[in-house]
Amino acid sequence: MAILEIKKAGDPVLKQVAVPVERLTKWHRQLLDDMAETMYAANGVGLAAPQVGRSLRIVVIDVEDANGLIELVNPIITMRDGSEVGSEGCLSVPQVYGDVERAARVTVEYTDRRSRRRTLTAEGLLARCIQHECDHLDGRLFIDIAVSLRKEEAKE
Ligand code: NI
């Protein structure tokens, strides 16, 4: 396992539309491991592969609920329901937070690390996080769509 460098806003990789994974290999499973380690080390709740400089449709999420670590390869949001404004931040945009309108509930289809296609329906923070991370795969940052932004100094 390795901690990867997190790319910051302004890096062109964050603006690219990421490429689907055609055949999941040991290399991708290593990337999933490294992304999870990187996310936990940075105290994040989600990380998308473009944020570590790999323009691939891969996401890891852990919002500290019963789901634990979720690994999404080639995720597609197939259902969005309701609407909710909530606060977001991003490891690629340090110390900036903003209110973003998202669907309150989503269903996402994805491939897991064993190449099985799966479906997950989520609400609340997990739904928000899925939408935030899937946006990264299309080159979109939360600061592009936030209804308000604020800067906070690093806390002690
Ligand atoms: Ni982000």
mmCIF file of C-alpha atoms and ligand atoms in Angstrom:
data_model
loop_
_atom_site.group_PDB
_atom_site.id
_atom_site.type_symbol
_atom_site.label_atom_id
_atom_site.label_comp_id
_atom_site.label_asym_id
_atom_site.label_seq_id
_atom_site.Cartn_x
_atom_site.Cartn_y
_atom_site.Cartn_z
ATOM 1 C CA MET A 1 0.000 0.000 0.000
ATOM 2 C CA ALA A 2 1.107 3.522 -0.635
ATOM 3 C CA ILE A 3 -0.111 7.015 0.045
ATOM 4 C CA LEU A 4 -0.559 8.866 -3.248
ATOM 5 C CA GLU A 5 -0.196 12.571 -3.970
ATOM 6 C CA ILE A 6 -3.567 14.342 -4.044
ATOM 7 C CA LYS A 7 -3.881 16.718 -7.011
ATOM 8 C CA LYS A 8 -5.198 20.177 -6.234
ATOM 9 C CA ALA A 9 -7.685 22.371 -8.136
ATOM 10 C CA GLY A 10 -5.930 23.842 -11.157
ATOM 11 C CA ASP A 11 -4.372 20.516 -12.137
ATOM 12 C CA PRO A 12 -5.744 19.647 -15.605
ATOM 13 C CA VAL A 13 -6.372 15.996 -14.639
ATOM 14 C CA LEU A 14 -9.252 17.173 -12.437
ATOM 15 C CA LYS A 15 -10.998 18.669 -15.485
ATOM 16 C CA GLN A 16 -10.764 15.567 -17.680
ATOM 17 C CA VAL A 17 -13.576 13.096 -18.291
ATOM 18 C CA ALA A 18 -12.170 9.866 -16.829
ATOM 19 C CA VAL A 19 -11.995 6.644 -18.834
ATOM 20 C CA PRO A 20 -13.960 3.473 -17.896
ATOM 21 C CA VAL A 21 -12.045 0.430 -16.652
ATOM 22 C CA GLU A 22 -12.432 -2.244 -19.348
ATOM 23 C CA ARG A 23 -10.861 -5.179 -17.533
ATOM 24 C CA LEU A 24 -10.240 -5.051 -13.809
ATOM 25 C CA THR A 25 -6.750 -6.304 -13.000
ATOM 26 C CA LYS A 26 -4.412 -6.647 -10.047
ATOM 27 C CA TRP A 27 -3.111 -3.162 -10.952
ATOM 28 C CA HIS A 28 -6.588 -1.677 -10.406
ATOM 29 C CA ARG A 29 -7.009 -3.549 -7.106
ATOM 30 C CA GLN A 30 -3.672 -2.078 -5.969
ATOM 31 C CA LEU A 31 -4.922 1.363 -6.985
ATOM 32 C CA LEU A 32 -8.109 0.788 -4.938
ATOM 33 C CA ASP A 33 -5.965 -0.137 -1.912
ATOM 34 C CA ASP A 34 -3.714 2.896 -2.342
ATOM 35 C CA MET A 35 -6.686 5.229 -2.838
ATOM 36 C CA ALA A 36 -8.320 3.974 0.371
ATOM 37 C CA GLU A 37 -5.086 4.417 2.306
ATOM 38 C CA THR A 38 -4.668 7.924 0.851
ATOM 39 C CA MET A 39 -8.265 8.863 1.717
ATOM 40 C CA TYR A 40 -7.949 7.647 5.323
ATOM 41 C CA ALA A 41 -4.570 9.371 5.786
ATOM 42 C CA ALA A 42 -6.141 12.656 4.640
ATOM 43 C CA ASN A 43 -9.255 12.176 6.842
ATOM 44 C CA GLY A 44 -11.476 12.246 3.758
ATOM 45 C CA VAL A 45 -14.792 10.448 3.236
ATOM 46 C CA GLY A 46 -14.302 9.920 -0.499
ATOM 47 C CA LEU A 47 -11.653 9.977 -3.203
ATOM 48 C CA ALA A 48 -11.847 9.632 -6.986
ATOM 49 C CA ALA A 49 -8.985 8.322 -9.141
ATOM 50 C CA PRO A 50 -8.493 11.633 -11.021
ATOM 51 C CA GLN A 51 -7.639 13.192 -7.643
ATOM 52 C CA VAL A 52 -4.535 10.993 -7.517
ATOM 53 C CA GLY A 53 -3.672 11.674 -11.153
ATOM 54 C CA ARG A 54 -5.288 8.556 -12.691
ATOM 55 C CA SER A 55 -7.977 9.480 -15.195
ATOM 56 C CA LEU A 56 -10.050 6.341 -14.568
ATOM 57 C CA ARG A 57 -13.641 5.810 -13.407
ATOM 58 C CA ILE A 58 -12.752 4.531 -9.929
ATOM 59 C CA VAL A 59 -13.980 5.874 -6.571
ATOM 60 C CA VAL A 60 -13.537 4.949 -2.906
ATOM 61 C CA ILE A 61 -15.939 6.138 -0.194
ATOM 62 C CA ASP A 62 -16.180 5.622 3.562
ATOM 63 C CA VAL A 63 -18.669 7.836 5.395
ATOM 64 C CA GLU A 64 -18.183 5.806 8.584
ATOM 65 C CA ASP A 65 -21.557 4.085 8.383
ATOM 66 C CA ALA A 66 -22.494 0.402 8.311
ATOM 67 C CA ASN A 67 -21.324 0.089 4.688
ATOM 68 C CA GLY A 68 -17.696 0.655 5.661
ATOM 69 C CA LEU A 69 -15.358 1.081 2.708
ATOM 70 C CA ILE A 70 -17.158 1.159 -0.643
ATOM 71 C CA GLU A 71 -15.159 0.682 -3.848
ATOM 72 C CA LEU A 72 -16.899 1.784 -7.040
ATOM 73 C CA VAL A 73 -15.516 0.928 -10.469
ATOM 74 C CA ASN A 74 -17.373 2.401 -13.459
ATOM 75 C CA PRO A 75 -20.191 3.808 -11.286
ATOM 76 C CA ILE A 76 -23.352 5.038 -12.994
ATOM 77 C CA ILE A 77 -26.075 6.858 -11.077
ATOM 78 C CA THR A 78 -29.295 5.297 -12.353
ATOM 79 C CA MET A 79 -31.800 7.001 -10.040
ATOM 80 C CA ARG A 80 -31.925 10.432 -8.403
ATOM 81 C CA ASP A 81 -34.766 11.456 -6.124
ATOM 82 C CA GLY A 82 -35.530 14.577 -4.113
ATOM 83 C CA SER A 83 -33.235 17.493 -3.462
ATOM 84 C CA GLU A 84 -31.165 18.656 -0.515
ATOM 85 C CA VAL A 85 -28.674 21.493 0.056
ATOM 86 C CA GLY A 86 -25.731 20.546 2.247
ATOM 87 C CA SER A 87 -22.147 21.475 3.033
ATOM 88 C CA GLU A 88 -19.263 19.896 1.124
ATOM 89 C CA GLY A 89 -15.509 20.032 1.020
ATOM 90 C CA CYS A 90 -12.921 18.271 -1.142
ATOM 91 C CA LEU A 91 -9.391 16.990 -0.594
ATOM 92 C CA SER A 92 -8.437 18.691 -3.881
ATOM 93 C CA VAL A 93 -9.724 22.083 -2.657
ATOM 94 C CA PRO A 94 -8.251 22.403 0.842
ATOM 95 C CA GLN A 95 -9.984 24.588 3.435
ATOM 96 C CA VAL A 96 -12.818 25.577 1.114
ATOM 97 C CA TYR A 97 -16.370 24.536 1.943
ATOM 98 C CA GLY A 98 -19.604 25.249 0.172
ATOM 99 C CA ASP A 99 -23.291 24.490 0.023
ATOM 100 C CA VAL A 100 -24.253 22.250 -2.866
ATOM 101 C CA GLU A 101 -27.690 21.109 -4.020
ATOM 102 C CA ARG A 102 -27.785 17.341 -4.586
ATOM 103 C CA ALA A 103 -30.375 14.636 -4.989
ATOM 104 C CA ALA A 104 -31.470 13.376 -1.575
ATOM 105 C CA ARG A 105 -31.456 9.729 -2.689
ATOM 106 C CA VAL A 106 -29.535 7.974 -5.438
ATOM 107 C CA THR A 107 -29.084 4.491 -6.803
ATOM 108 C CA VAL A 108 -25.660 3.725 -8.219
ATOM 109 C CA GLU A 109 -24.668 0.730 -10.340
ATOM 110 C CA TYR A 110 -20.985 -0.191 -10.224
ATOM 111 C CA THR A 111 -18.455 -2.977 -10.521
ATOM 112 C CA ASP A 112 -16.741 -4.214 -7.364
ATOM 113 C CA ARG A 113 -13.110 -5.331 -7.093
ATOM 114 C CA ARG A 114 -14.094 -8.884 -8.061
ATOM 115 C CA SER A 115 -15.692 -7.663 -11.298
ATOM 116 C CA ARG A 116 -19.244 -8.254 -10.044
ATOM 117 C CA ARG A 117 -21.827 -5.699 -11.105
ATOM 118 C CA ARG A 118 -23.679 -4.359 -8.038
ATOM 119 C CA THR A 119 -26.346 -1.831 -7.090
ATOM 120 C CA LEU A 120 -26.459 0.445 -4.046
ATOM 121 C CA THR A 121 -29.223 2.835 -2.993
ATOM 122 C CA ALA A 122 -28.192 5.569 -0.573
ATOM 123 C CA GLU A 123 -29.454 8.713 1.106
ATOM 124 C CA GLY A 124 -28.027 11.448 3.303
ATOM 125 C CA LEU A 125 -24.261 11.862 3.473
ATOM 126 C CA LEU A 126 -23.559 8.703 1.471
ATOM 127 C CA ALA A 127 -25.825 9.862 -1.389
ATOM 128 C CA ARG A 128 -24.102 13.253 -1.354
ATOM 129 C CA CYS A 129 -20.669 11.665 -1.379
ATOM 130 C CA ILE A 130 -21.535 9.346 -4.297
ATOM 131 C CA GLN A 131 -22.680 12.334 -6.359
ATOM 132 C CA HIS A 132 -19.609 14.403 -5.407
ATOM 133 C CA GLU A 133 -17.206 11.596 -6.363
ATOM 134 C CA CYS A 134 -19.029 10.715 -9.598
ATOM 135 C CA ASP A 135 -18.778 14.419 -10.552
ATOM 136 C CA HIS A 136 -14.976 14.088 -10.276
ATOM 137 C CA LEU A 137 -15.145 11.382 -12.962
ATOM 138 C CA ASP A 138 -16.724 13.911 -15.318
ATOM 139 C CA GLY A 139 -14.214 16.648 -14.520
ATOM 140 C CA ARG A 140 -16.557 18.569 -12.236
ATOM 141 C CA LEU A 141 -15.590 19.997 -8.826
ATOM 142 C CA PHE A 142 -18.048 21.013 -6.112
ATOM 143 C CA ILE A 143 -16.770 24.605 -6.324
ATOM 144 C CA ASP A 144 -18.107 24.675 -9.923
ATOM 145 C CA ILE A 145 -21.682 24.046 -8.777
ATOM 146 C CA ALA A 146 -21.814 25.320 -5.169
ATOM 147 C CA VAL A 147 -24.499 27.882 -4.338
ATOM 148 C CA SER A 148 -22.118 29.496 -1.815
ATOM 149 C CA LEU A 149 -18.457 29.068 -0.838
ATOM 150 C CA ARG A 150 -16.471 29.886 2.282
ATOM 151 C CA LYS A 151 -12.844 29.558 3.271
ATOM 152 C CA GLU A 152 -11.919 28.178 6.656
ATOM 153 C CA GLU A 153 -8.540 28.316 8.303
ATOM 154 C CA ALA A 154 -7.014 24.960 9.198
ATOM 155 C CA LYS A 155 -8.161 23.949 12.646
ATOM 156 C CA GLU A 156 -5.653 23.081 15.293
HETATM 157 NI NI NI B 1 -13.802 15.937 -4.063
#
